[in-house]
Amino acid sequence: MAAVNALQPTDRLRRSFVYRILQANGAVFEEINGGAVAMRFGASTESEVAKARRLGLADLSPLPRTGFKGVGTVDWLTAQGLTIGPDSNRAYRQSGGELAARLAPTEVLLLDSLSGDGALIERLNGAWGWSTETPRKPIGYPMPRADSHCWFAVTGEQAPAMFAKICGVDLRPNKFPEGAIAQTSVARINGIVIRQATALPSYYLLADSASAEYLWHGVMDAMLEFDGGPVGLAAVRELSSGV
Amino acid sequence: MKIMNCPLNGPRNISEFVWGGEVRTMPDPNGCTTEEWADYVFLENNTAGIVREWWCHVPTSFWFIAERNTVTDEIIRTYPAGEVFKTRVDFAPRPKTQEGTR
C-alpha cells in the first residue's frame, strides 16, 4: 500500500487514463511536468528491473507528447532543428532523447524523452503559428496527442512472443529493427507500435485513450503466461539507459 | 488470413482494411444534375474483371488505390492515390444566393 502522504494521481490535473488500475496495483506515483507518473510498484528497483527485462508493461501516458501534420510539416520541423529522415514508419531520435516518429510523409508524432520535461514540445508549440504572408506558406498544423492517445511501454525478452498473440505484425528484433514503427491492429484496436533503441526488445504502444483500460487489461492478460506484470517508469528508464 | 499490401505500411491482414468503392471521376457538384450526382454517390458498375478501387488502411486512415480482379478476388497492385490524382481539383464556388442553405 502507498504511504498516506504519498502523491495520488487525483492530486494533479494531469493523470493517466489508467490511473485507477495503477492504484489498484499498488503504484507509487511521482510528479513529472505536472502529472502523476507511476514510478514503481512497491517492489525493490532490482526486482522490478528484472521483471522489465523479462516482460513488463509500463504506463507513460502522463508524459508530454504531440504531433504535427500536413504539407510542409517535415520542412518546418527540420527548420526548428529536428532531425527527421526520409522514410515513413520510422522513429528518429533527437538530441534530447525525444523521438520524432514519422507516421506518414506529412505526419510526425513527437514523444518526449523519459525525463518528461517537455522542453522541445513546449518550444515547438510556442514557435508554431500561421505566417501573415499570402499565399500562406504550408507548414502543417499541430496535432495534439496527449489526450487522444494513451502511451504504454512493453519491455523485455518475451515482448515479441507476447505481441505475437495480439498483433499480426512480426515484431521480433530480427524483423522489426530499432526505430521501426507498425501502425496496425493490437488486441483488435488500432495502435502505433514503435521499437525503442534498447538492447532488449522494448516497444512503445500508443492507442486510443478511450480504450486505454481495455488495452491495459488485454495486454496484461496476454502477458500472464510469460509471467509478465506492471513495471514503473523507473525500470523503463533503467533499461533505456543501457543503450 | 488474406494479406493486402498497403503502400504506406506494407503487408497487413485484410481485416485492417475497408473497401471504399470504385475510383471514378467526381462530377462538379454544382454543375451536374441530381441524377449524375446520385449515380456517382450510390451506383457501382459492378464489373466482373479487373477494377480500380479505393481502399483504406484503418489504423492509419490511409486511403489508397488497389487494382483487383473481382472474379478471382486477386489483388493485382496497390499504390498511393497520388499516382492518379496529381493536381488539386477546384470546382466553381457555389452561387452566393445558396450560401445559407447548405
Coordinates of C-alpha atoms in Angstrom, one line a residue:
Chain A
M1 CA 0.0 0.0 0.0
A2 CA 1.1 3.5 -0.7
A3 CA 2.0 5.7 2.2
V4 CA -0.7 8.0 3.5
N5 CA 1.0 11.2 2.3
A6 CA 2.2 9.8 -1.0
L7 CA 1.2 11.6 -4.2
Q8 CA -2.1 10.4 -5.7
P9 CA -3.0 10.9 -9.3
T10 CA -6.1 12.8 -8.3
D11 CA -3.9 15.4 -6.6
R12 CA -2.9 16.6 -10.0
L13 CA -4.8 17.9 -13.0
R14 CA -3.0 15.7 -15.4
R15 CA -3.3 12.0 -14.7
S16 CA -3.1 8.8 -16.6
F17 CA -6.1 7.2 -18.4
V18 CA -5.4 4.0 -16.4
Y19 CA -4.6 5.6 -13.0
R20 CA -7.3 3.5 -11.2
I21 CA -5.7 0.3 -12.4
L22 CA -2.2 1.6 -11.5
Q23 CA -3.5 2.5 -8.0
A24 CA -5.1 -0.9 -7.6
N25 CA -1.8 -2.5 -8.4
G26 CA 0.0 -0.5 -5.7
A27 CA 1.8 2.0 -7.9
V28 CA 4.0 4.7 -6.3
F29 CA 3.5 7.9 -8.1
E30 CA 5.9 10.8 -8.7
E31 CA 5.2 14.2 -10.2
I32 CA 6.7 14.9 -13.7
N33 CA 5.8 18.0 -15.5
G34 CA 2.5 18.5 -13.6
G35 CA 1.3 14.8 -13.9
A36 CA 1.5 11.9 -11.6
V37 CA 3.5 9.1 -13.2
A38 CA 3.7 5.5 -11.8
M39 CA 7.4 5.2 -11.0
R40 CA 7.4 1.7 -9.3
F41 CA 5.1 -0.9 -7.9
G42 CA 6.3 -1.3 -4.4
A43 CA 9.0 -3.9 -5.1
S44 CA 12.7 -3.2 -5.0
T45 CA 14.2 -1.5 -8.0
E46 CA 16.3 -4.6 -8.8
S47 CA 13.4 -6.9 -8.9
E48 CA 11.3 -4.5 -10.9
V49 CA 14.1 -4.1 -13.5
A50 CA 14.4 -7.9 -13.6
K51 CA 10.7 -8.1 -14.3
A52 CA 11.0 -5.4 -17.0
R53 CA 13.8 -7.4 -18.6
R54 CA 11.6 -10.5 -18.8
L55 CA 8.3 -8.8 -19.7
G56 CA 6.8 -5.6 -18.3
L57 CA 4.1 -3.2 -19.1
A58 CA 4.5 0.5 -18.0
D59 CA 2.2 3.4 -18.3
L60 CA 3.8 6.6 -19.7
S61 CA 0.6 8.4 -20.5
P62 CA 1.2 11.5 -18.4
L63 CA 4.5 12.2 -20.2
P64 CA 4.4 15.0 -22.9
R65 CA 3.8 14.2 -26.5
T66 CA 2.3 15.9 -29.5
G67 CA 2.2 15.8 -33.3
F68 CA 2.4 17.8 -36.4
K69 CA 0.7 17.1 -39.7
G70 CA 0.1 18.4 -43.2
V71 CA 2.0 19.6 -46.2
G72 CA 5.3 21.3 -45.1
T73 CA 5.4 19.7 -41.7
V74 CA 8.7 18.0 -42.0
D75 CA 10.4 21.0 -43.6
W76 CA 9.1 23.2 -40.7
L77 CA 10.2 20.7 -38.1
T78 CA 13.6 20.4 -39.7
A79 CA 13.9 24.2 -39.7
Q80 CA 13.2 24.1 -36.0
G81 CA 16.3 21.9 -35.5
L82 CA 14.8 18.4 -35.6
T83 CA 16.4 15.5 -37.4
I84 CA 13.8 13.6 -39.5
G85 CA 14.8 11.1 -42.1
P86 CA 13.1 10.4 -45.4
D87 CA 11.4 7.1 -44.5
S88 CA 7.9 6.9 -43.2
N89 CA 7.1 4.5 -40.3
R90 CA 10.5 5.2 -38.8
A91 CA 11.2 7.0 -35.4
Y92 CA 14.1 9.4 -35.4
R93 CA 15.9 10.0 -32.1
Q94 CA 16.5 13.7 -31.3
S95 CA 19.5 15.1 -29.4
G96 CA 17.5 15.4 -26.2
G97 CA 16.3 11.8 -26.3
E98 CA 12.9 12.7 -27.8
L99 CA 11.5 10.5 -30.6
A100 CA 10.2 12.0 -33.9
A101 CA 8.0 9.2 -35.3
R102 CA 7.3 9.8 -38.9
L103 CA 3.9 8.1 -39.4
A104 CA 3.4 9.2 -43.0
P105 CA 5.3 11.5 -45.4
T106 CA 3.5 14.5 -43.9
E107 CA 2.8 13.4 -40.3
V108 CA 5.1 13.3 -37.3
L109 CA 4.3 12.1 -33.8
L110 CA 6.6 13.6 -31.1
L111 CA 7.3 11.6 -28.0
D112 CA 9.2 13.3 -25.2
S113 CA 12.3 11.6 -23.6
L114 CA 11.7 9.6 -20.5
S115 CA 12.8 12.6 -18.4
G116 CA 9.4 14.1 -19.4
D117 CA 10.5 17.7 -19.1
G118 CA 8.6 18.5 -22.3
A119 CA 11.1 21.3 -23.3
L120 CA 11.2 20.5 -27.0
I121 CA 7.5 20.1 -27.3
E122 CA 6.9 23.3 -25.4
R123 CA 9.3 25.2 -27.7
L124 CA 7.7 23.8 -30.9
N125 CA 4.2 24.7 -29.7
G126 CA 5.4 28.2 -28.9
A127 CA 7.1 28.5 -32.3
W128 CA 4.2 27.2 -34.4
G129 CA 1.9 29.8 -36.0
W130 CA 0.5 30.8 -39.4
S131 CA 2.6 33.4 -41.1
T132 CA 0.9 36.5 -42.4
E133 CA 2.3 36.2 -45.9
T134 CA -0.1 35.4 -48.8
P135 CA -0.4 32.8 -50.2
R136 CA 0.2 31.2 -46.8
K137 CA 3.3 29.1 -46.7
P138 CA 2.4 25.5 -45.9
I139 CA 4.0 24.5 -42.6
G140 CA 1.5 21.9 -41.4
Y141 CA -0.5 22.2 -38.3
P142 CA -0.3 20.9 -34.7
M143 CA -1.9 17.5 -34.0
P144 CA -2.1 17.2 -30.2
R145 CA -1.7 13.6 -29.0
A146 CA -1.6 13.9 -25.2
D147 CA -5.3 13.4 -24.7
S148 CA -6.1 11.4 -27.8
H149 CA -3.7 8.5 -27.2
C150 CA -2.5 6.6 -24.2
W151 CA 1.2 5.7 -24.1
F152 CA 2.4 2.4 -22.8
A153 CA 5.8 0.7 -22.9
V154 CA 6.1 -3.0 -23.3
T155 CA 9.6 -4.2 -22.3
G156 CA 11.6 -7.4 -22.1
E157 CA 12.8 -10.5 -23.9
Q158 CA 9.3 -12.1 -24.0
A159 CA 7.7 -9.0 -25.6
P160 CA 7.8 -10.2 -29.2
A161 CA 6.3 -13.6 -28.2
M162 CA 3.5 -11.8 -26.2
F163 CA 2.8 -9.4 -29.1
A164 CA 2.5 -12.4 -31.5
K165 CA -0.7 -13.3 -29.7
I166 CA -2.4 -9.9 -30.1
C167 CA -0.8 -8.3 -33.2
G168 CA -0.5 -9.5 -36.8
V169 CA 2.9 -7.8 -37.5
D170 CA 6.1 -9.7 -36.8
L171 CA 7.8 -7.7 -34.1
R172 CA 10.8 -10.0 -33.5
P173 CA 14.0 -8.0 -33.3
N174 CA 15.5 -9.5 -36.4
K175 CA 12.4 -8.5 -38.4
F176 CA 11.5 -5.2 -36.7
P177 CA 14.6 -3.1 -36.2
E178 CA 15.2 -0.3 -33.7
G179 CA 13.1 2.7 -34.6
A180 CA 10.7 0.7 -36.7
I181 CA 7.0 1.7 -36.5
A182 CA 4.0 -0.5 -37.1
Q183 CA 0.6 1.2 -37.3
T184 CA -1.7 -1.8 -37.0
S185 CA -4.3 -3.6 -35.1
V186 CA -3.2 -4.5 -31.5
A187 CA -5.7 -6.5 -29.4
R188 CA -8.3 -5.6 -32.0
I189 CA -7.9 -1.9 -31.7
N190 CA -5.8 0.5 -33.8
G191 CA -2.4 1.1 -32.3
I192 CA 1.0 2.5 -33.0
V193 CA 3.9 0.3 -32.1
I194 CA 7.4 1.8 -32.0
R195 CA 10.5 -0.2 -31.2
Q196 CA 12.8 1.6 -28.8
A197 CA 16.5 1.8 -29.3
T198 CA 17.4 -0.6 -26.4
A199 CA 19.5 -3.7 -26.2
L200 CA 16.4 -5.7 -25.1
P201 CA 13.3 -5.7 -27.2
S202 CA 11.2 -2.8 -25.9
Y203 CA 8.3 -1.1 -27.6
Y204 CA 6.1 2.0 -27.1
L205 CA 2.5 1.3 -27.7
L206 CA 0.0 4.1 -28.3
A207 CA -3.7 3.7 -28.9
D208 CA -7.0 5.5 -28.5
S209 CA -7.1 6.9 -24.9
A210 CA -10.8 6.0 -24.6
S211 CA -9.7 2.3 -24.9
A212 CA -6.7 2.6 -22.5
E213 CA -8.2 0.5 -19.7
Y214 CA -9.3 -2.2 -22.2
L215 CA -5.9 -2.2 -23.8
W216 CA -4.1 -2.4 -20.4
H217 CA -6.2 -5.4 -19.3
G218 CA -5.8 -7.0 -22.8
V219 CA -2.0 -6.7 -22.8
M220 CA -1.8 -7.8 -19.2
D221 CA -3.9 -10.9 -19.9
A222 CA -1.6 -11.8 -22.9
M223 CA 1.4 -11.3 -20.6
L224 CA 0.2 -13.7 -17.9
E225 CA 1.6 -16.9 -19.4
F226 CA 5.1 -15.2 -19.7
D227 CA 4.9 -14.2 -16.0
G228 CA 4.9 -10.5 -17.1
G229 CA 3.5 -7.7 -15.0
P230 CA 3.3 -4.0 -14.4
V231 CA 6.5 -2.0 -14.1
G232 CA 7.1 1.7 -13.3
L233 CA 8.9 4.4 -15.3
A234 CA 12.0 3.9 -13.1
A235 CA 12.5 0.4 -14.6
V236 CA 11.9 1.6 -18.1
R237 CA 14.4 4.4 -17.6
E238 CA 16.9 1.8 -16.3
L239 CA 16.5 -0.4 -19.4
S240 CA 16.8 2.6 -21.7
S241 CA 19.9 4.0 -20.0
G242 CA 21.9 0.9 -21.1
V243 CA 21.8 2.0 -24.8
Chain B
M1 CA -5.8 -14.7 -43.4
K2 CA -5.7 -12.8 -46.7
I3 CA -2.9 -10.3 -46.9
M4 CA -3.1 -6.9 -48.6
N5 CA -0.1 -4.7 -49.3
C6 CA -0.6 -1.2 -48.0
P7 CA 1.5 1.4 -50.0
L8 CA 2.3 3.1 -46.7
N9 CA 2.5 0.3 -44.1
G10 CA 3.4 -2.8 -46.1
P11 CA 1.6 -6.2 -46.0
R12 CA -1.2 -6.4 -43.4
N13 CA -4.1 -8.6 -42.6
I14 CA -7.1 -7.9 -44.8
S15 CA -9.1 -7.2 -41.6
E16 CA -7.2 -3.9 -41.2
F17 CA -8.7 -2.6 -44.5
V18 CA -12.1 -1.3 -45.6
W19 CA -13.3 -1.0 -49.1
G20 CA -14.2 2.5 -50.4
G21 CA -15.8 1.9 -53.8
E22 CA -14.7 2.4 -57.4
V23 CA -12.3 5.0 -58.4
R24 CA -14.4 7.4 -60.5
T25 CA -14.1 11.0 -61.6
M26 CA -16.2 13.2 -59.4
P27 CA -18.7 15.3 -61.3
D28 CA -18.8 19.0 -60.5
P29 CA -21.2 19.1 -57.6
N30 CA -22.6 22.5 -58.5
G31 CA -22.8 21.8 -62.3
C32 CA -24.1 18.3 -62.6
T33 CA -27.7 17.1 -62.5
T34 CA -29.1 15.3 -59.5
E35 CA -29.2 12.1 -61.5
E36 CA -25.4 12.4 -62.3
W37 CA -24.7 13.1 -58.6
A38 CA -26.8 10.2 -57.4
D39 CA -25.1 7.9 -59.9
Y40 CA -21.7 9.0 -58.6
V41 CA -22.6 8.6 -55.0
F42 CA -24.7 5.5 -54.9
L43 CA -24.3 3.4 -58.1
E44 CA -21.4 1.0 -58.8
N45 CA -20.6 -0.6 -62.2
N46 CA -20.1 -4.0 -60.6
T47 CA -17.6 -5.1 -63.3
A48 CA -16.6 -8.7 -63.5
G49 CA -12.9 -8.4 -64.1
I50 CA -10.1 -6.0 -63.1
V51 CA -11.4 -2.9 -61.3
R52 CA -9.7 0.1 -59.7
E53 CA -11.0 0.7 -56.2
W54 CA -10.4 2.9 -53.1
W55 CA -9.2 1.0 -50.0
C56 CA -8.4 2.4 -46.6
H57 CA -5.9 1.1 -44.1
V58 CA -8.0 1.8 -41.0
P59 CA -5.2 2.0 -38.3
T60 CA -3.6 4.9 -40.2
S61 CA -6.7 6.2 -42.1
F62 CA -4.6 5.9 -45.2
W63 CA -6.6 5.9 -48.4
F64 CA -5.0 4.3 -51.5
I65 CA -6.0 2.7 -54.7
A66 CA -6.0 -1.1 -55.4
E67 CA -6.4 -2.9 -58.7
R68 CA -8.4 -6.1 -58.0
N69 CA -9.8 -8.9 -60.1
T70 CA -13.4 -9.2 -58.9
V71 CA -13.7 -12.7 -60.5
T72 CA -10.7 -14.3 -58.7
D73 CA -10.5 -11.7 -55.8
E74 CA -6.9 -11.4 -56.6
I75 CA -5.2 -8.1 -55.6
I76 CA -3.0 -7.1 -58.5
R77 CA -1.5 -3.9 -57.4
T78 CA -1.8 -1.2 -54.7
Y79 CA -0.5 2.3 -54.9
P80 CA -0.9 5.7 -53.3
A81 CA -3.7 7.9 -54.7
G82 CA -1.0 10.5 -55.6
E83 CA -0.2 8.3 -58.7
V84 CA -3.6 9.1 -60.1
F85 CA -4.5 12.4 -58.6
K86 CA -1.5 14.7 -59.2
T87 CA -3.2 18.1 -59.0
R88 CA -5.7 19.7 -56.8
V89 CA -9.2 19.8 -58.3
D90 CA -11.1 23.1 -57.7
F91 CA -14.8 23.4 -58.6
A92 CA -16.5 26.6 -59.2
P93 CA -17.8 28.1 -55.9
R94 CA -21.5 27.8 -55.1
P95 CA -23.7 30.7 -56.2
K96 CA -23.9 33.2 -53.4
T97 CA -27.7 33.0 -53.1
Q98 CA -27.5 29.4 -51.9
E99 CA -24.8 30.0 -49.3
G100 CA -27.1 29.9 -46.4
T101 CA -28.9 26.8 -47.4
R102 CA -26.1 24.3 -47.0

